[in-house]
Amino acid sequence: MPPVVLGGHASPKMDLDLHYMPALRNYGEGEAGSKSEWRRVGRPGWTCQRDATAILGCPAALPYTEVIERILSLLSQDRCPPPVDRPDSENPRIAQIGDHQVIDSPQGTSAERGPAAATAIASDPPRPPIRLGIIGTGLAAQKLHWPALALMPQRFQIVAFANRTRSTAEEFATIAGLSMDGYTPDYGDLLARDDVEAVLVGVPIERIFPIARDCIEAGKHVISEKPPGASEAEALEYVELTARHPSQVVLMGEQVFYGDSRRLARSLIDAGAIGQPRFFVHRVVKHEVPVPGRFSSTPWRHKPAYPGGSIVDGGVHDLAGMRLLGGDIASLSARTEWLNKAIEAPSVLAMDFGFARNGSGSLFYGSFSTPVLDEDGSTRVYGTDGNLIINRGSVRLVRADGSVEEHVLQGSSAFYNEFLNFYEAVAYGEPVVGTVAQSARNMLILLRALRAAEEERTIDVRAEPWNAPAEGVPLWRPRGAVGLFDGLPVRHSIKAQ
Amino acid sequence: MPPVVLGGHASPKMDLDLHYMPALRNYGEGEAGSKSEWRRVGRPGWTCQRDATAILGCPAALPYTEVIERILSLLSQDRCPPPVDRPDSENPRIAQIGDHQVIDSPQGTSAERGPAAATAIASDPPRPPIRLGIIGTGLAAQKLHWPALALMPQRFQIVAFANRTRSTAEEFATIAGLSMDGYTPDYGDLLARDDVEAVLVGVPIERIFPIARDCIEAGKHVISEKPPGASEAEALEYVELTARHPSQVVLMGEQVFYGDSRRLARSLIDAGAIGQPRFFVHRVVKHEVPVPGRFSSTPWRHKPAYPGGSIVDGGVHDLAGMRLLGGDIASLSARTEWLNKAIEAPSVLAMDFGFARNGSGSLFYGSFSTPVLDEDGSTRVYGTDGNLIINRGSVRLVRADGSVEEHVLQGSSAFYNEFLNFYEAVAYGEPVVGTVAQSARNMLILLRALRAAEEERTIDVRAEPWNAPAEGVPLWRPRGAVGLFDGLPVRHSIKAQ
């Protein structure tokens, strides 16, 4: 039986990839997917992916066996999945978002028509793609970064990649369609190359800072995975290092700052759609057991070499979302429990906090080794004149009069947005939203929450060294964009109820 | 158009009564329902109620207009709703609950066959019903207490009732089928009667303690509404007063201690069904605006004369549930916000806490004047080997192997159980579960949570004057019962998934 890959790696639909890839790989007896293989399923690239997703129904609810059955059925018919009907395709919808209008036309957004030119301003001088080196070609590069980079060939060109284990680099090269000529086992070789302008660092937590430091000291622009270090001391060093190199762009991956649904929610809050926002509630509950080939199986996630383990590694994203929506955090208290037998650390955190401006928050982060059922994973913001319900791909605005406005976001890719911010910072000097200092602040607050839980006390985090402005995190928009989504892969539509 | 009452007051289905009564009354132009009126809809008593509920579908989801339409349609056909098919009625289900078996037979529980004899032990001497006086015949007496008392004519006989406003007493007399001979505007007259053995006190918060004190000092057994007072000082006095009268039974209404789904969950936890319970999460989010004729319209709920307002008045029940499940609370922190324009006090509370034995908790209580949508109102307990999801009328056990056991509880009445505990305490000296000290503890913890929020600090509540044993609240069972539900109106069945 040939290995089967669903829809192609060059897809912003990470949900599906992350969810089904392990099963599909097992089915293919351990062989990784490749460009030539996904072409068998349908049209190349993410258009096919989107169709396949629609045909397969709700991905999270389908058992693996059924997914495989459906794919085999498609293969046996030797046909490409038909295009999906787009509802309301005749009538472009115009939405008032914050202080501007977003127009979702039948032609899609400009990103679909030609990514490279999507957000460049007319007067920008043309420039060649950024020549990118990649250090670390493991899961993050393969499953998170490459699908976004694949959409941006006119912005990024991968010229070199380094990984200690050659076989992992070969996997990546196959996925990304690269020859092994650009490979080196020693990242020092990569940094020594003058033609490498910028470096993507995607390595385990304890190696992030030492490698990023080498990159910065070699004069490269850097986009690196979070967190900023394996300890507070390291993170502080990282923040200071970036301050000493103001002419280099350093972006720390925090995809939540760039996620379209949270950006939209922030924009609605800023526009006063729910009056004064007062209570921010976020809840994430996961059943996490190690699965071969997935993030959950990485050894350092079980025996954390840095304080906090799963709660800090996973929780920083949830905290990033709270800070994007409500601003910076002033003081907090928390409780933790050990409830994941595969993780030798606390895995559940309940945290109450106050924001620096106004309003309160409640965050529940749970990683469980036992199954969980019917959990509400939404973020909710309650205001004086309504509330927001934020889920992946949707934002619902519940107004004081009981009417509901549902915003649907399809084809969204936070990683695409993140790489675009990096590109525009390097190419045009745009400000970086996901700074190392912002990620350090997220990490610090979670470390203080762990301390608050351990010492059973309320901790004021205003006086900490990485204090952030009360407004927290700037709202990212593409360069020159009028709307939130101009030129991005996402399609935005609104249903009134 | 005649006034229409759905199914009868003598019903343990409080959901429906509370939800639809105001609309139905409005429809009947302000006239209260009466015994003779409900007979028009179908068979007397709660059997009819249950059928009507099933016919009308999910009560909470139906708009009032549609309910009225359906009832009118039934009336116009001049027929009693047909009995509802009982699934699996041929096969009694046997469930292992904690350390005992519960058998749900096609004949129902013994309460349906004859409530008076349901839980008496064979050797108990026969005794006449408790001669009950009622002080305060307003909403609580009419909507909460009477529906339960109506099921227990062999245990309670209402011989006197007092209320300052005569018209409210007349309303109650009509509902309960009493003559006005037993009425007095002055509760002192009621207390002076030797034939009144016990008194039910259902008055606004600020009058509860002074009246209950008069009752106790007059030598009566007392069952009173919560909270134990309008202030900490009053509550402390109330606790001390009961200690000085050990031969009198004093039960403070806290229906959550008696609710069947939480009792079942507690029993499952005690039996080790989820291993070590570690995290207790409770969330209740309500859209509360004043509606004429409902609890929400009572003036003292808007301008609270006692500290805490809505959060203490409503939140004590949620806290009672946490303490029944997890034991007593050791320390806490909290945040509050003002988000109900009809309430001049904070209306939203997020509280994190640690239990005295082990485990942590997170409570979110929200009363909002703006509408809310798709809120998960379940209580969840996460253990080392599984978790419980507790809703009104159902408890789901999610085991470590992913299997789910769903317990369904139909016809449950926490008020029935509460009155039964009171009866058995007076008649047979059974211990009271809902003591004044337990309610004082619930109230105190919420008052400390409000202080924790105001002062932004973590508060240790172990050293407080009303400290409770670490195990918190005893699990109530009917006298002589082997199972949790022996002789009660509730029907318990189990679905394995």
Short mmCIF file of N, CA, C and O in Angstrom, two decimals, chain B residues 276-349:
data_model
loop_
_atom_site.label_atom_id
_atom_site.label_comp_id
_atom_site.label_asym_id
_atom_site.label_seq_id
_atom_site.Cartn_x
_atom_site.Cartn_y
_atom_site.Cartn_z
N GLN B 276 -7.42 9.77 42.55
CA GLN B 276 -7.32 10.93 43.46
C GLN B 276 -7.94 12.14 42.78
O GLN B 276 -7.46 12.57 41.73
N PRO B 277 -8.97 12.75 43.37
CA PRO B 277 -9.50 13.98 42.76
C PRO B 277 -8.52 15.12 43.00
O PRO B 277 -8.03 15.29 44.11
N ARG B 278 -8.20 15.88 41.96
CA ARG B 278 -7.17 16.91 42.12
C ARG B 278 -7.65 18.33 41.76
O ARG B 278 -7.23 19.29 42.37
N PHE B 279 -8.49 18.44 40.72
CA PHE B 279 -8.91 19.80 40.34
C PHE B 279 -10.43 19.84 40.22
O PHE B 279 -11.01 19.03 39.51
N PHE B 280 -11.04 20.77 40.94
CA PHE B 280 -12.50 20.94 40.97
C PHE B 280 -12.82 22.27 40.30
O PHE B 280 -12.38 23.32 40.76
N VAL B 281 -13.55 22.21 39.21
CA VAL B 281 -13.82 23.42 38.43
C VAL B 281 -15.33 23.62 38.33
O VAL B 281 -16.06 22.71 37.93
N HIS B 282 -15.78 24.78 38.71
CA HIS B 282 -17.21 25.07 38.62
C HIS B 282 -17.40 26.42 37.96
O HIS B 282 -16.68 27.37 38.24
N ARG B 283 -18.38 26.48 37.10
CA ARG B 283 -18.60 27.68 36.31
C ARG B 283 -20.10 27.89 36.21
O ARG B 283 -20.84 26.99 35.83
N VAL B 284 -20.55 29.08 36.58
CA VAL B 284 -21.96 29.40 36.38
C VAL B 284 -22.05 30.82 35.84
O VAL B 284 -21.48 31.76 36.41
N VAL B 285 -22.70 30.95 34.71
CA VAL B 285 -22.81 32.24 34.03
C VAL B 285 -24.28 32.47 33.72
O VAL B 285 -24.91 31.64 33.07
N LYS B 286 -24.82 33.59 34.21
CA LYS B 286 -26.25 33.84 34.08
C LYS B 286 -26.51 35.22 33.49
O LYS B 286 -25.80 36.17 33.80
N HIS B 287 -27.52 35.29 32.65
CA HIS B 287 -28.04 36.58 32.21
C HIS B 287 -29.18 36.91 33.17
O HIS B 287 -30.20 36.24 33.17
N GLU B 288 -28.98 37.90 34.01
CA GLU B 288 -29.98 38.19 35.04
C GLU B 288 -30.47 39.62 34.92
O GLU B 288 -29.73 40.57 35.19
N VAL B 289 -31.72 39.74 34.53
CA VAL B 289 -32.35 41.06 34.55
C VAL B 289 -33.64 40.92 35.34
O VAL B 289 -34.21 39.83 35.39
N PRO B 290 -34.07 41.99 35.99
CA PRO B 290 -35.28 41.87 36.81
C PRO B 290 -36.50 41.52 35.94
O PRO B 290 -36.76 42.18 34.95
N VAL B 291 -37.21 40.45 36.31
CA VAL B 291 -38.44 40.06 35.64
C VAL B 291 -39.54 40.07 36.70
O VAL B 291 -39.37 39.44 37.74
N PRO B 292 -40.64 40.78 36.46
CA PRO B 292 -41.69 40.86 37.48
C PRO B 292 -42.15 39.46 37.89
O PRO B 292 -42.34 38.59 37.05
N GLY B 293 -42.30 39.24 39.20
CA GLY B 293 -42.80 37.96 39.70
C GLY B 293 -41.74 36.91 39.86
O GLY B 293 -42.02 35.78 40.23
N ARG B 294 -40.47 37.23 39.54
CA ARG B 294 -39.41 36.25 39.71
C ARG B 294 -38.43 36.74 40.76
O ARG B 294 -38.42 37.90 41.14
N PHE B 295 -37.56 35.83 41.21
CA PHE B 295 -36.60 36.17 42.26
C PHE B 295 -35.78 37.40 41.87
O PHE B 295 -35.43 38.22 42.70
N SER B 296 -35.47 37.49 40.57
CA SER B 296 -34.59 38.56 40.13
C SER B 296 -35.18 39.94 40.36
O SER B 296 -34.47 40.94 40.31
N SER B 297 -36.49 40.03 40.61
CA SER B 297 -37.10 41.35 40.75
C SER B 297 -37.12 41.84 42.19
O SER B 297 -37.45 42.99 42.45
N THR B 298 -36.78 40.97 43.15
CA THR B 298 -36.85 41.38 44.55
C THR B 298 -35.89 42.55 44.79
O THR B 298 -34.72 42.45 44.45
N PRO B 299 -36.40 43.65 45.38
CA PRO B 299 -35.57 44.86 45.48
C PRO B 299 -34.24 44.64 46.18
O PRO B 299 -33.22 45.16 45.76
N TRP B 300 -34.23 43.82 47.27
CA TRP B 300 -32.97 43.70 48.00
C TRP B 300 -31.90 42.97 47.20
O TRP B 300 -30.75 42.91 47.60
N ARG B 301 -32.27 42.38 46.08
CA ARG B 301 -31.24 41.78 45.24
C ARG B 301 -30.49 42.83 44.42
O ARG B 301 -29.43 42.58 43.89
N HIS B 302 -31.08 44.01 44.26
CA HIS B 302 -30.44 45.05 43.45
C HIS B 302 -29.57 45.98 44.28
O HIS B 302 -28.50 46.38 43.88
N LYS B 303 -30.12 46.34 45.45
CA LYS B 303 -29.37 47.25 46.32
C LYS B 303 -29.07 46.49 47.58
O LYS B 303 -29.76 46.61 48.58
N PRO B 304 -28.05 45.66 47.54
CA PRO B 304 -27.85 44.72 48.63
C PRO B 304 -27.65 45.42 49.97
O PRO B 304 -26.83 46.32 50.09
N ALA B 305 -28.44 44.99 50.97
CA ALA B 305 -28.31 45.54 52.32
C ALA B 305 -27.25 44.77 53.09
O ALA B 305 -26.91 45.12 54.20
N TYR B 306 -26.75 43.71 52.52
CA TYR B 306 -25.69 42.95 53.19
C TYR B 306 -24.52 42.82 52.23
O TYR B 306 -24.70 42.88 51.01
N PRO B 307 -23.31 42.67 52.77
CA PRO B 307 -22.13 42.70 51.89
C PRO B 307 -22.13 41.53 50.91
O PRO B 307 -22.51 40.43 51.26
N GLY B 308 -21.71 41.82 49.68
CA GLY B 308 -21.57 40.74 48.72
C GLY B 308 -22.65 40.72 47.67
O GLY B 308 -22.39 40.39 46.53
N GLY B 309 -23.87 41.08 48.05
CA GLY B 309 -24.95 41.13 47.07
C GLY B 309 -25.11 39.83 46.32
O GLY B 309 -25.09 38.74 46.91
N SER B 310 -25.26 39.95 45.02
CA SER B 310 -25.53 38.80 44.16
C SER B 310 -24.49 37.69 44.32
O SER B 310 -24.82 36.51 44.34
N ILE B 311 -23.23 38.08 44.44
CA ILE B 311 -22.17 37.07 44.49
C ILE B 311 -22.33 36.18 45.71
O ILE B 311 -22.21 34.96 45.63
N VAL B 312 -22.65 36.79 46.86
CA VAL B 312 -22.82 35.97 48.06
C VAL B 312 -24.16 35.24 48.01
O VAL B 312 -24.25 34.04 48.27
N ASP B 313 -25.21 35.96 47.60
CA ASP B 313 -26.54 35.35 47.58
C ASP B 313 -26.60 34.14 46.65
O ASP B 313 -27.12 33.08 47.00
N GLY B 314 -26.05 34.30 45.44
CA GLY B 314 -26.07 33.19 44.49
C GLY B 314 -24.88 32.27 44.65
O GLY B 314 -24.99 31.05 44.53
N GLY B 315 -23.72 32.86 44.94
CA GLY B 315 -22.48 32.08 44.96
C GLY B 315 -22.38 31.07 46.08
O GLY B 315 -21.66 30.08 45.95
N VAL B 316 -23.11 31.29 47.20
CA VAL B 316 -23.01 30.33 48.30
C VAL B 316 -23.42 28.93 47.83
O VAL B 316 -22.86 27.93 48.29
N HIS B 317 -24.38 28.86 46.91
CA HIS B 317 -24.81 27.54 46.43
C HIS B 317 -23.67 26.86 45.66
O HIS B 317 -23.44 25.65 45.79
N ASP B 318 -22.98 27.64 44.84
CA ASP B 318 -21.90 27.07 44.04
C ASP B 318 -20.74 26.63 44.94
O ASP B 318 -20.13 25.58 44.74
N LEU B 319 -20.49 27.44 45.95
CA LEU B 319 -19.45 27.08 46.90
C LEU B 319 -19.85 25.85 47.71
O LEU B 319 -19.02 24.98 48.00
N ALA B 320 -21.13 25.77 48.06
CA ALA B 320 -21.63 24.60 48.79
C ALA B 320 -21.34 23.34 47.98
O ALA B 320 -20.91 22.31 48.52
N GLY B 321 -21.55 23.43 46.66
CA GLY B 321 -21.28 22.28 45.80
C GLY B 321 -19.82 21.89 45.80
O GLY B 321 -19.46 20.71 45.88
N MET B 322 -18.94 22.89 45.74
CA MET B 322 -17.50 22.61 45.77
C MET B 322 -17.12 21.92 47.08
O MET B 322 -16.34 20.97 47.09
N ARG B 323 -17.67 22.40 48.20
CA ARG B 323 -17.31 21.84 49.50
C ARG B 323 -17.89 20.45 49.68
O ARG B 323 -17.28 19.60 50.32
N LEU B 324 -19.07 20.19 49.11
CA LEU B 324 -19.63 18.84 49.18
C LEU B 324 -18.73 17.87 48.41
O LEU B 324 -18.49 16.75 48.83
N LEU B 325 -18.21 18.32 47.27
CA LEU B 325 -17.40 17.43 46.43
C LEU B 325 -15.97 17.28 46.92
O LEU B 325 -15.41 16.19 46.89
N GLY B 326 -15.37 18.38 47.35
CA GLY B 326 -13.92 18.36 47.60
C GLY B 326 -13.50 18.53 49.04
O GLY B 326 -12.32 18.45 49.35
N GLY B 327 -14.46 18.79 49.93
CA GLY B 327 -14.10 19.03 51.33
C GLY B 327 -13.91 20.50 51.60
O GLY B 327 -14.21 21.35 50.75
N ASP B 328 -13.40 20.82 52.78
CA ASP B 328 -13.34 22.23 53.14
C ASP B 328 -12.18 22.94 52.45
O ASP B 328 -11.25 22.33 51.94
N ILE B 329 -12.27 24.27 52.46
CA ILE B 329 -11.33 25.11 51.73
C ILE B 329 -10.33 25.71 52.70
O ILE B 329 -10.69 26.11 53.81
N ALA B 330 -9.06 25.74 52.28
CA ALA B 330 -8.00 26.20 53.18
C ALA B 330 -7.58 27.64 52.88
O ALA B 330 -7.41 28.44 53.79
N SER B 331 -7.37 27.96 51.61
CA SER B 331 -6.96 29.33 51.29
C SER B 331 -7.45 29.68 49.90
O SER B 331 -7.74 28.79 49.08
N LEU B 332 -7.55 30.97 49.62
CA LEU B 332 -8.18 31.41 48.38
C LEU B 332 -7.66 32.76 47.92
O LEU B 332 -7.12 33.55 48.71
N SER B 333 -7.84 33.00 46.64
CA SER B 333 -7.63 34.33 46.07
C SER B 333 -8.76 34.55 45.06
O SER B 333 -9.40 33.59 44.64
N ALA B 334 -9.00 35.80 44.69
CA ALA B 334 -10.17 36.05 43.84
C ALA B 334 -10.07 37.39 43.12
O ALA B 334 -9.25 38.25 43.47
N ARG B 335 -10.90 37.53 42.10
CA ARG B 335 -11.07 38.79 41.36
C ARG B 335 -12.57 39.02 41.17
O ARG B 335 -13.31 38.06 40.96
N THR B 336 -12.98 40.27 41.23
CA THR B 336 -14.39 40.59 40.97
C THR B 336 -14.50 41.75 39.99
O THR B 336 -13.58 42.55 39.86
N GLU B 337 -15.66 41.82 39.31
CA GLU B 337 -15.96 42.96 38.43
C GLU B 337 -17.45 43.27 38.52
O GLU B 337 -18.26 42.40 38.82
N TRP B 338 -17.79 44.52 38.24
CA TRP B 338 -19.19 44.97 38.18
C TRP B 338 -19.68 44.78 36.76
O TRP B 338 -19.30 45.53 35.87
N LEU B 339 -20.52 43.82 36.51
CA LEU B 339 -20.99 43.60 35.14
C LEU B 339 -22.50 43.37 35.06
O LEU B 339 -22.99 42.80 34.08
N ASN B 340 -23.21 43.77 36.10
CA ASN B 340 -24.67 43.72 36.01
C ASN B 340 -25.22 45.10 36.38
O ASN B 340 -25.13 45.52 37.53
N LYS B 341 -25.76 45.78 35.36
CA LYS B 341 -26.20 47.15 35.57
C LYS B 341 -27.38 47.24 36.53
O LYS B 341 -27.68 48.31 37.05
N ALA B 342 -28.07 46.11 36.76
CA ALA B 342 -29.22 46.13 37.68
C ALA B 342 -28.79 45.88 39.12
O ALA B 342 -29.61 45.93 40.02
N ILE B 343 -27.52 45.60 39.33
CA ILE B 343 -27.05 45.27 40.68
C ILE B 343 -25.96 46.26 41.08
O ILE B 343 -24.96 46.40 40.37
N GLU B 344 -26.17 46.92 42.21
CA GLU B 344 -25.18 47.92 42.63
C GLU B 344 -24.10 47.27 43.49
O GLU B 344 -23.92 47.59 44.67
N ALA B 345 -23.39 46.35 42.90
CA ALA B 345 -22.32 45.60 43.59
C ALA B 345 -21.58 44.81 42.52
O ALA B 345 -22.06 44.69 41.39
N PRO B 346 -20.40 44.25 42.86
CA PRO B 346 -19.76 43.35 41.89
C PRO B 346 -20.69 42.17 41.61
O PRO B 346 -21.40 41.71 42.50
N SER B 347 -20.69 41.70 40.37
CA SER B 347 -21.59 40.60 40.02
C SER B 347 -20.84 39.42 39.42
O SER B 347 -21.45 38.41 39.09
N VAL B 348 -19.54 39.56 39.22
CA VAL B 348 -18.75 38.47 38.64
C VAL B 348 -17.55 38.20 39.55
O VAL B 348 -16.87 39.13 39.98
N LEU B 349 -17.35 36.93 39.83
CA LEU B 349 -16.27 36.51 40.73
C LEU B 349 -15.49 35.36 40.10
O LEU B 349 -16.09 34.38 39.65
#
